Structures are given as C-alpha cells and as structure tokens.
Short mmCIF file of C-alpha atoms and ligand atoms in Angstrom, two decimals:
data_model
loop_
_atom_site.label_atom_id
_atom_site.label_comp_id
_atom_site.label_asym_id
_atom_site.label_seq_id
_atom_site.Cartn_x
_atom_site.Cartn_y
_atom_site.Cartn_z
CA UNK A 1 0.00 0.00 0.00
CA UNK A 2 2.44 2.73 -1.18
CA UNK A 3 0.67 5.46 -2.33
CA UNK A 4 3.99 7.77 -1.12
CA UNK A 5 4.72 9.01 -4.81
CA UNK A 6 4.70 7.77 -8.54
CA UNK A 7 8.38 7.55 -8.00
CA UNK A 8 8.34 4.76 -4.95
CA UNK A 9 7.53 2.24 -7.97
CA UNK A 10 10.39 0.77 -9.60
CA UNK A 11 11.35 0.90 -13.42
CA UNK A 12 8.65 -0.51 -16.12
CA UNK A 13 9.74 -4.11 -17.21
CA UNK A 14 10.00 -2.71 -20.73
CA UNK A 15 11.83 -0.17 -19.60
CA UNK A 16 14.52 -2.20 -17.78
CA UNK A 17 14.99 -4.56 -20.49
CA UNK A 18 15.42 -1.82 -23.29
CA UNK A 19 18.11 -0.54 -20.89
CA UNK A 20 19.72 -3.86 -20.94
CA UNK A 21 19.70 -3.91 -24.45
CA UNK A 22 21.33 -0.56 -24.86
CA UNK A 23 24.20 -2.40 -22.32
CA UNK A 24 25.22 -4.05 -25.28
CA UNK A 25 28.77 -2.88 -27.25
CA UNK A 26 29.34 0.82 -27.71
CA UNK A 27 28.01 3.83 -28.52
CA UNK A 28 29.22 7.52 -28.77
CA UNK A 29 28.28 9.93 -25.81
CA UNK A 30 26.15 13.07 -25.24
CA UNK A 31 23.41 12.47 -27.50
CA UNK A 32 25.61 11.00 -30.73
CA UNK A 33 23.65 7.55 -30.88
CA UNK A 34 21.18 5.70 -32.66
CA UNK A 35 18.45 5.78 -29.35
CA UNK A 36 18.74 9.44 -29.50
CA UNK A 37 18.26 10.00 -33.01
CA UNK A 38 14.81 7.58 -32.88
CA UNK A 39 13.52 9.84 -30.00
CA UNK A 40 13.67 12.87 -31.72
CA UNK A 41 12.11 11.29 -34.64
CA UNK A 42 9.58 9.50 -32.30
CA UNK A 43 8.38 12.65 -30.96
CA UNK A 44 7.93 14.61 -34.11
CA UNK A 45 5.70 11.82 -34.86
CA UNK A 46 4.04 11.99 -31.84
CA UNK A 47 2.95 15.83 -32.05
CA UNK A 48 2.64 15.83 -35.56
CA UNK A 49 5.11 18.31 -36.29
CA UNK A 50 9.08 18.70 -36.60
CA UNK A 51 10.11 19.39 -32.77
CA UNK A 52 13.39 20.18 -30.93
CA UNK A 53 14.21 17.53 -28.09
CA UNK A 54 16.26 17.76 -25.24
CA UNK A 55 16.78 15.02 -23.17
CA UNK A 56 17.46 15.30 -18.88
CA UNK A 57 17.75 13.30 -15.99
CA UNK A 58 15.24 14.87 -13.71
CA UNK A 59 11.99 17.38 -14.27
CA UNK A 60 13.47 20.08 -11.97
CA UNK A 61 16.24 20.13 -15.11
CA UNK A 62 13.84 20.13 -17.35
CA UNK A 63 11.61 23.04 -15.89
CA UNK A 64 14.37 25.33 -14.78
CA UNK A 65 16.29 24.91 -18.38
CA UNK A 66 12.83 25.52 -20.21
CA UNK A 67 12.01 28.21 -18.56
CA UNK A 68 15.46 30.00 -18.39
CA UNK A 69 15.34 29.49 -22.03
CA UNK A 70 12.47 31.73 -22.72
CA UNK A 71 12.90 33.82 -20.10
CA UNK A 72 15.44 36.89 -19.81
CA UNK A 73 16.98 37.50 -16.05
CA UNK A 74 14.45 40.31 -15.50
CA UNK A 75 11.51 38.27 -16.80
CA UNK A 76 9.16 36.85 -14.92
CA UNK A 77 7.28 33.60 -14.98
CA UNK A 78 3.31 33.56 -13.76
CA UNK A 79 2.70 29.81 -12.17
CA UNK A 80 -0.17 28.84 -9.56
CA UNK A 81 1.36 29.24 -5.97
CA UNK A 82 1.26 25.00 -5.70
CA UNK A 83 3.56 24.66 -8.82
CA UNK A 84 6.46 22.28 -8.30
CA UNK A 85 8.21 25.09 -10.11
CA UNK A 86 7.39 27.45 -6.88
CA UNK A 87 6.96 24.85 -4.28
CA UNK A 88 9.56 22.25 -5.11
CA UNK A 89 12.63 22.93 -7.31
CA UNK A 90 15.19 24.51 -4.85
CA UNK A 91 15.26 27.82 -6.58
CA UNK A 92 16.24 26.16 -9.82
CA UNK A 93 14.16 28.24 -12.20
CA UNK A 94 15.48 31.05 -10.38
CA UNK A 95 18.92 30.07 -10.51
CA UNK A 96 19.11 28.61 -13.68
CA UNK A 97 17.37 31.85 -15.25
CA UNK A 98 19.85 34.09 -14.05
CA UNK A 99 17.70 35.35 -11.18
CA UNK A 100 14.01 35.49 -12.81
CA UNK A 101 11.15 36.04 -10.51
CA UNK A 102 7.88 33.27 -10.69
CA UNK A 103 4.89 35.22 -10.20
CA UNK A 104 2.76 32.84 -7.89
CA UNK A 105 -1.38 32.85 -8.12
CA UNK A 106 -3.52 31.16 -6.54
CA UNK A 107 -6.66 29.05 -8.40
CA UNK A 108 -9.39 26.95 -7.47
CA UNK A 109 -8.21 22.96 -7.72
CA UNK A 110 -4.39 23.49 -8.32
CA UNK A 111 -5.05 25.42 -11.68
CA UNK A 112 -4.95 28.45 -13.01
CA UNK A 113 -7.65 30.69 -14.15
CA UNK A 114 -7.27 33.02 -17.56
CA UNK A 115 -9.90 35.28 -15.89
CA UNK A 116 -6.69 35.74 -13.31
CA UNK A 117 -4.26 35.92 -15.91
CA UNK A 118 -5.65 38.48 -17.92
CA UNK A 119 -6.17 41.61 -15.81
CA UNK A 120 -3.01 40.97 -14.19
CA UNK A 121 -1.16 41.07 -17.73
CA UNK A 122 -3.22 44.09 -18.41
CA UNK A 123 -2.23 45.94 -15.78
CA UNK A 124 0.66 48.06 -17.64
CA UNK A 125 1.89 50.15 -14.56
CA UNK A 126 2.65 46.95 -12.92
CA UNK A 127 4.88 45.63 -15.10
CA UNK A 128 8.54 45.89 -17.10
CA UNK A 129 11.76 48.31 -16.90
CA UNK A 130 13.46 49.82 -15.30
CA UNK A 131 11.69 49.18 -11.85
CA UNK A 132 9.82 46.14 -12.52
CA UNK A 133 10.00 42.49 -14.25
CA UNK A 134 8.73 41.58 -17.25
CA UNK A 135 6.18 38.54 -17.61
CA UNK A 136 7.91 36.20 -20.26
CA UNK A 137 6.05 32.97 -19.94
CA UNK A 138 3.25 31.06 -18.45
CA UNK A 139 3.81 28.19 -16.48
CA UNK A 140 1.05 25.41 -16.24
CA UNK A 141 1.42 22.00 -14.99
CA UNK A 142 -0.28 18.62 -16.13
CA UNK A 143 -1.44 17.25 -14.52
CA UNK A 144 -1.81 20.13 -11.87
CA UNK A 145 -0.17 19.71 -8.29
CA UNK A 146 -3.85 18.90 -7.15
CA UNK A 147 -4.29 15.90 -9.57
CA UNK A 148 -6.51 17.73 -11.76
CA UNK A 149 -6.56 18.35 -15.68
CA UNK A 150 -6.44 21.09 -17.88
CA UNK A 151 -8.77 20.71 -20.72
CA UNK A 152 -7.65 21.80 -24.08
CA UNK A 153 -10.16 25.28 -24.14
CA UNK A 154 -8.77 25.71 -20.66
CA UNK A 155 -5.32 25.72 -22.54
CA UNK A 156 -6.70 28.12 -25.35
CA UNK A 157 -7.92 30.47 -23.22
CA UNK A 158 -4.22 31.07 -21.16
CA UNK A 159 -2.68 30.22 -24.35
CA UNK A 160 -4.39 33.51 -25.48
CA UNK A 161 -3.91 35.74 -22.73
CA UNK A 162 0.01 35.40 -22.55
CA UNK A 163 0.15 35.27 -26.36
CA UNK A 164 -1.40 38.99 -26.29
CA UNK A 165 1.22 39.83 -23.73
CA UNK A 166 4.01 38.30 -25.27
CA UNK A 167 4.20 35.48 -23.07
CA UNK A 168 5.70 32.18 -24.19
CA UNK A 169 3.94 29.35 -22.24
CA UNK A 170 5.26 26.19 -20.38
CA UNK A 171 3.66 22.86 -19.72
CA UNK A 172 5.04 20.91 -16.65
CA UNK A 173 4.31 17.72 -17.97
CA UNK A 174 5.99 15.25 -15.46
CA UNK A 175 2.56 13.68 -15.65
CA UNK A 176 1.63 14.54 -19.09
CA UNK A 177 0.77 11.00 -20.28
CA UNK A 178 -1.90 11.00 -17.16
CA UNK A 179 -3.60 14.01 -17.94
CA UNK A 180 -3.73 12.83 -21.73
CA UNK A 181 -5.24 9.32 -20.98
CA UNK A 182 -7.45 11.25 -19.17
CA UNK A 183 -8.71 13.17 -21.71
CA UNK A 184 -9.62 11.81 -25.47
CA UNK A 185 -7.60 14.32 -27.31
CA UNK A 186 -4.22 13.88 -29.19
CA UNK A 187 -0.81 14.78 -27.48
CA UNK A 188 -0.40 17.51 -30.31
CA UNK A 189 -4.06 19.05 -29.37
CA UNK A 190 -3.41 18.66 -25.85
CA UNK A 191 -0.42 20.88 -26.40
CA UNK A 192 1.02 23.04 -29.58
CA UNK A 193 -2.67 23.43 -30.99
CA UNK A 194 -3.74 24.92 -27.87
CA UNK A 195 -0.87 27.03 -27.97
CA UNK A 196 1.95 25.56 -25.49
CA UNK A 197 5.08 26.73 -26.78
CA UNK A 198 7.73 24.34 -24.76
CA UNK A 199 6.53 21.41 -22.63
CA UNK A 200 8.59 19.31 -20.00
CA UNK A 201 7.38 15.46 -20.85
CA UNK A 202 8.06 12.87 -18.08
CA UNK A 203 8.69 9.58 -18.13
CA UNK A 204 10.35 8.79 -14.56
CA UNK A 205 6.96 9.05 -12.86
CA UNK A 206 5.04 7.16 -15.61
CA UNK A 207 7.61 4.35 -15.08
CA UNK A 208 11.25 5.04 -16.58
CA UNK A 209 14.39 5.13 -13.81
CA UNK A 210 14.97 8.82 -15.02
CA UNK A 211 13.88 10.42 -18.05
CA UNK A 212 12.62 13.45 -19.20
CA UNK A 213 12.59 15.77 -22.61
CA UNK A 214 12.31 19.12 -22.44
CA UNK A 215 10.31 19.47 -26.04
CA UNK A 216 10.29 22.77 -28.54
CA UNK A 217 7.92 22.90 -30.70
CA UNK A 218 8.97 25.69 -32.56
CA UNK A 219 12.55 24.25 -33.33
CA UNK A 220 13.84 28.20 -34.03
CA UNK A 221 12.83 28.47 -30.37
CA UNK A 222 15.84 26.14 -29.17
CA UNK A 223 18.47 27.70 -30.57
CA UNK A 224 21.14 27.39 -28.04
CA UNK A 225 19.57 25.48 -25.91
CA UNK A 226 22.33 22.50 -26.13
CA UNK A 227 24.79 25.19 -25.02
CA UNK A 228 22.25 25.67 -21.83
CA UNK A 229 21.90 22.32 -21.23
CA UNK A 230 25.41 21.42 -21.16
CA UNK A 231 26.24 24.67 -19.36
CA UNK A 232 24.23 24.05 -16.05
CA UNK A 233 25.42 20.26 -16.23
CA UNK A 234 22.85 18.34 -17.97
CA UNK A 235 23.67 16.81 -20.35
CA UNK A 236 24.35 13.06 -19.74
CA UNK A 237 27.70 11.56 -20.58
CA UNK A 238 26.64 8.02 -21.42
CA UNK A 239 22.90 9.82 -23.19
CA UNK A 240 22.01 6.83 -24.70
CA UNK A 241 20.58 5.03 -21.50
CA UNK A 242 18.33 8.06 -21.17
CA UNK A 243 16.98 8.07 -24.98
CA UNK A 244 16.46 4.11 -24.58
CA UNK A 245 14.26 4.70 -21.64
CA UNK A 246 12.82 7.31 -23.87
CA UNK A 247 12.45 5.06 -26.50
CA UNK A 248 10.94 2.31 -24.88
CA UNK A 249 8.62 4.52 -22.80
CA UNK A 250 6.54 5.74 -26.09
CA UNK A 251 6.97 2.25 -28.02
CA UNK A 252 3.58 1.03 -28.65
CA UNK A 253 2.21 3.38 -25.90
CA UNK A 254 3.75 1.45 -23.55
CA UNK A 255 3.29 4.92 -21.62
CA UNK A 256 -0.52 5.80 -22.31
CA UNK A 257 -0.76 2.26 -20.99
CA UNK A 258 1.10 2.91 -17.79
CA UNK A 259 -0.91 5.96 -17.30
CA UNK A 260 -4.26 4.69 -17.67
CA UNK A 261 -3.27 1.53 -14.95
CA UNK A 262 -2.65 4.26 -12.78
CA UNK A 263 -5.47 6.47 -13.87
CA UNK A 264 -7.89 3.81 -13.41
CA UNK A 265 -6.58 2.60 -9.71
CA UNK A 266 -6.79 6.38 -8.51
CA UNK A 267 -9.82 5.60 -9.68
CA UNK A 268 -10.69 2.74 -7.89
CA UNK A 269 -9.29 4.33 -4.97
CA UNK A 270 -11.34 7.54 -4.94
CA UNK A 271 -14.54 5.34 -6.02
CA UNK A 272 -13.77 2.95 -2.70
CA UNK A 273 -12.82 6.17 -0.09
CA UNK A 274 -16.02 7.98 -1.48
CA UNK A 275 -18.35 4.98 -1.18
CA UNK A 276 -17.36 4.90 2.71
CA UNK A 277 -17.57 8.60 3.45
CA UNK A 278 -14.22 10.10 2.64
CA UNK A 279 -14.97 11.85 -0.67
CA UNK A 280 -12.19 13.09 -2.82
CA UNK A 281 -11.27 17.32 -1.83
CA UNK A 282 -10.25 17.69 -5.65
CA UNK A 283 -11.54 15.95 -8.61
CA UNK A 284 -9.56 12.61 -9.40
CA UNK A 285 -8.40 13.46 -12.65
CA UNK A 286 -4.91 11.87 -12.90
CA UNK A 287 -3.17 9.55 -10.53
CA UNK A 288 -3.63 11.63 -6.81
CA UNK A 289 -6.16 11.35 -4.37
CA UNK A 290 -6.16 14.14 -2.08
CA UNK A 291 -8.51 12.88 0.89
CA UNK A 292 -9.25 14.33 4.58
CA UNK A 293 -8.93 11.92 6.74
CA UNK A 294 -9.33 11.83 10.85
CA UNK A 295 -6.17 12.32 12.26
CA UNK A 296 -6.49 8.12 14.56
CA UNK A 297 -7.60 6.55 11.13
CA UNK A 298 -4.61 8.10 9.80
CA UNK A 299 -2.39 6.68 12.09
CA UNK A 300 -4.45 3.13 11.51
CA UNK A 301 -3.46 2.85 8.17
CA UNK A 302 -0.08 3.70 8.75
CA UNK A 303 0.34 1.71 11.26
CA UNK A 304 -1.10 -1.16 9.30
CA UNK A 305 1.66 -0.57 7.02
CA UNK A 306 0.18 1.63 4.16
CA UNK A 307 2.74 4.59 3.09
CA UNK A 308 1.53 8.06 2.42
CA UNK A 309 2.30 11.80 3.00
CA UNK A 310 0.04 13.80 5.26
CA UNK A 311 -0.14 17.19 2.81
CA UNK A 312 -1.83 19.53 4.55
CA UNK A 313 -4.15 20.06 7.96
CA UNK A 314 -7.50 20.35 7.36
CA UNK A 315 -9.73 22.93 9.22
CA UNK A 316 -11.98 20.34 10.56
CA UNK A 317 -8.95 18.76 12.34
CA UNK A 318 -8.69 16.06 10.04
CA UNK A 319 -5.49 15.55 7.44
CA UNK A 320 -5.52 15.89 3.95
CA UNK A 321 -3.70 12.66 2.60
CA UNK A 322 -2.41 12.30 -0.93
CA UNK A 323 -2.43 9.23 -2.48
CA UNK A 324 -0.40 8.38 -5.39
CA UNK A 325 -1.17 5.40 -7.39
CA UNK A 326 1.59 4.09 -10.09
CA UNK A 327 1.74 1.88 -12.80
CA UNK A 328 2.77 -0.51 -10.51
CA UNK A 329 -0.12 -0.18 -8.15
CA UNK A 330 -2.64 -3.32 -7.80
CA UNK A 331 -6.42 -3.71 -7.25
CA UNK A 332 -5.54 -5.67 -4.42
CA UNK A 333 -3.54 -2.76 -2.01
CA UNK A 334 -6.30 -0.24 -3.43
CA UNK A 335 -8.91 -2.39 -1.91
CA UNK A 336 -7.10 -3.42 1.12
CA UNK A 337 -6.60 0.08 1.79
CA UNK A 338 -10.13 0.94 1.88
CA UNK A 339 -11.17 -1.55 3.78
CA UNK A 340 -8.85 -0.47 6.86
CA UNK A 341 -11.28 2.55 5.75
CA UNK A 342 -13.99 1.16 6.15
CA UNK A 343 -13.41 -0.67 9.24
CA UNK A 344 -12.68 2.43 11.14
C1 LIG R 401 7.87 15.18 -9.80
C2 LIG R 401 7.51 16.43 -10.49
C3 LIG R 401 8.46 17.13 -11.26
C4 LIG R 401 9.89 16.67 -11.47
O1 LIG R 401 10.59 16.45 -10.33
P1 LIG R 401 12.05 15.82 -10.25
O2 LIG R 401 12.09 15.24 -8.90
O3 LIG R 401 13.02 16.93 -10.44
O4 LIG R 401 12.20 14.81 -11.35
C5 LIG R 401 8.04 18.28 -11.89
N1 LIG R 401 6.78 18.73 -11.78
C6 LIG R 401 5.85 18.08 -11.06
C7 LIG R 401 4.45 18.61 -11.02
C8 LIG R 401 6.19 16.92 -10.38
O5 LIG R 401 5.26 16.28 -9.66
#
C-alpha cells in the first residue's frame, strides 16, 4: 500500500529490459547515438510536427532549463502558488534563469484561471523596466499539483492571454501522459494546438528510472539550448541510457498504458474512499487522491503498514492525505486500503 509518490515504484519491465539492451557494445556519448536519433524522430511523430528535443535526468532540469530558455533575467514567470516550479525545485528556475522572478497565483483545484491571468497582464503600470520584471512565460502543470486536468479550451484560453502579452507558455508535464489518458484528445491538441510553446514530458513518474525531454515545438525556439543544457550540467555523458528509456517509454504506448493503470486505480481508490464517506477534496483526474482523513484513522493505516504523506491540515482537524497510485499499483492494495477505511 504505497501510495507515497509515482516515484516509490520501480522501473517498467520494458523499460529495464530496453536498458539492458542498450548495455550491449558501444556507442558515442552526449546524445551521438542511434536511441537518440529515434527519440527525436519518435516525438515529431508523436505531435505531428518537426520538434526540438532535449533530453534530462530529472523534471526540476527540465523546468528550470525551459524556462530560463524563454525567459530573460528580468523576466518573470506567472505559475499557480502550488507549482512544483514554486513549491519544489530549490530555486532552480530562479537560478538557472539568471535570477528570474515566478509570479505565484492562486486558483481553485491546483489550476490556473485566464480570468486571473488576464487583468493581471493588463495591468501596464505593474509591469517591465526599469523598476519592474517583465512577464515572459506562463507556467502550467499537467497534470496540476492537485491531480486535476487542464482541458484543451482551458489551454486556449491562457494560451491567449500570454500570447497577447508576449508570453511564451510552459507545460510541466511530469505527468503529461496521465492528464492525456485522461482526456480523449491527441498529445499535439493537448499541447502546440492549444498554444503551449515548450513542454517538460516525463517519463520517470510514468515508469522510466529517469527520463525526461524538455520538447520545442517551434525548433527556431531552441536555438542554443544544447549550449544551456550542457552549461548548467545536464547533459548526460553516457545519453544513450536516457533516450532508450525514452524510447521504450513511447513504443507502442507502452506509456498511455502505464498511465491509464494508474489512472484507473486512482480511480478505484477515490470510487472505494467515497463509497465509505471520505470523498475526494479535488476531482480525481490523474493519478492523486487528495482525501481528509481523521487524524487516529490516519495513524491506523499507517500503522497497518500503508505509506503516504500527510499534505496539509484540514480545518476540521482532520489531514488531507495524498495518495499516489503508479503503474505498478494493484487492485488488491487499493482495496485493502479501503477496507482499513472502512473498518474504522
Ligand atoms: C515530480 C515532479 C516534477 C519533477 O521532479 P524531479 O524530482 O526533479 O524529477 C516536476 N513537476 C511536477 C508537477 C512533479 O510532480
């Protein structure tokens, strides 16, 4: 019953053996291989349009190189106040950008609002030089921090309002392929053709050891973003064990498969917890369950050996637990976890 993180799972089978595979002979370094080259060309397919492809070893890279690439030192970058970017990264965006300054706003379930976005933009006297920052980009992740979804209008409509002002935007996508099983849209109308200009696609959480692209989809946009990459140390020596995971993670849709498992068990999860009187706080969108829960039964599960981070205190003294289900989750610890429940 881990339900800690999406990264408390282990690597993908497929995953691991296409790794092993790679293990075989030689290859050149830092992105001259074969596994590379079939990524790129992988992921044009996949959008439906040439794109620029950078491969890291962890989102925060991925995130604070995107975002210091369309982003000058006195630009700023407008996120919701939960965004890993904000919350999570260390000061990476910040550091990585040369000192830029994320704008943080709230939004009802972990998302961001254009109605927010666009009287804020519009507010001239409030922004640009020489005493104030400039808003370069929007930053939106998907899924959101609260294990909700944006739709594709949803993406239109902020698309829009930074477009007007300039703005390039960014899709956090370390749970991109959740968000898009989720939905029954295309990954290229779940993105560029509702106007996301550079997106961060994970794999580690969806089941690779450590993998993620940092993806242009105007390839003019990345010029000299191998120069960044390399400059704040991220770009792998041995690159090909990273493309391989890549690789492996989009053959077949081995990852929209991953996804949905864990789509459907946060699923199962929220339908079981609802069904005995804890309902969900946010909708269950992706793969998170956020769920108030009395302090004792808390404890209960715990102590019955379930895993799980307590998020936040809930003003009716209860905790708010999240609950992260993987692709390596089973019907079997879903259930047995809301039975202990139910029991209580
Ligand atoms: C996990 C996560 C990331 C990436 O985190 P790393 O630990 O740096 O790989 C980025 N954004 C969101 C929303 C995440 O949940």
């Amino acid at each position: 019953m881990n339900f800690a993180s999406d990264n408390t799972a282990g690597v993908a089978p497929e995953i691991m053996a296409a790794l092993t595979r790679a293990n075989q002979g030689f290859a050149l370094g830092y992105g001259n291989d074969d596994w590379t080259r079939r990524v790129e060309k992988k992921f044009s397919e996949l959008f439906k349009r040439d794109v620029a492809v950078f491969l890291v070893p962890t989102g925060t890279a991925a995130n604070a190189l995107a975002l210091a690439h369309v982003t000058p030192p006195w630009g700023a970058v407008l996120c919701h106040q939960d965004a890993h970017i904000a919350v999570d990264e260390c000061g990476a965006p910040e550091f990585f950008g040369g000192g830029i300054k994320l704008v943080t706003l709230p939004g009802a379930n972990g998302k961001l609002e254009s109605a927010a976005i666009k009287p804020l933009l519009g507010n001239k006297s409030q922004w640009g030089p020489p005493h104030h920052v400039t808003p370069a980009a929007l930053s939106i992740s998907q899924a959101s921090e609260a294990g909700t979804i944006y739709r594709p209008q949803e993406i239109r409509d902020l698309a829009d309002a930074a477009h007007d002002h300039g703005l390039a935007v960014h899709m956090d996508g370390a749970r991109f392929g959740n968000a898009l099983v989720r939905m029954n849209v295309s990954a290229d109308e779940a993105t560029w053709r509702a106007g996301v200009d550079v997106l961060s696609f994970g794999a580690t959480k969806g089941g690779a050891m450590g993998a993620e692209a940092v993806i242009f989809f105007d390839p003019k946009r990345a010029e000299h973003m191998s120069a960044r990459r390399k400059r704040g140390a991220q770009l792998a020596s041995k690159h090909r064990f990273i493309a391989a995971q890549m690789e492996a993670y989009l053959d077949d849709d081995l990852w929209l498969r991953l996804c949905r498992h864990a789509n459907d068990l946060a699923d199962r999860l929220s339908g079981g917890l609802s069904k005995v009187g804890f309902t969900p706080k946010w909708p269950v969108e992706a793969n998170e369950v956020f769920v108030a829960l009395p302090v004792a039964l808390c404890d209960r599960l715990q102590a019955a050996g379930a895993v799980f981070y307590r998020w936040d205190a809930d003003a009716s003294g209860s905790v708010v637990a999240r609950l992260v289900t993987s692709f390596a989750t089973t019907a079997e610890e879903v259930d047995r976890f809301v039975e202990l429940a139910r029991v209580a």
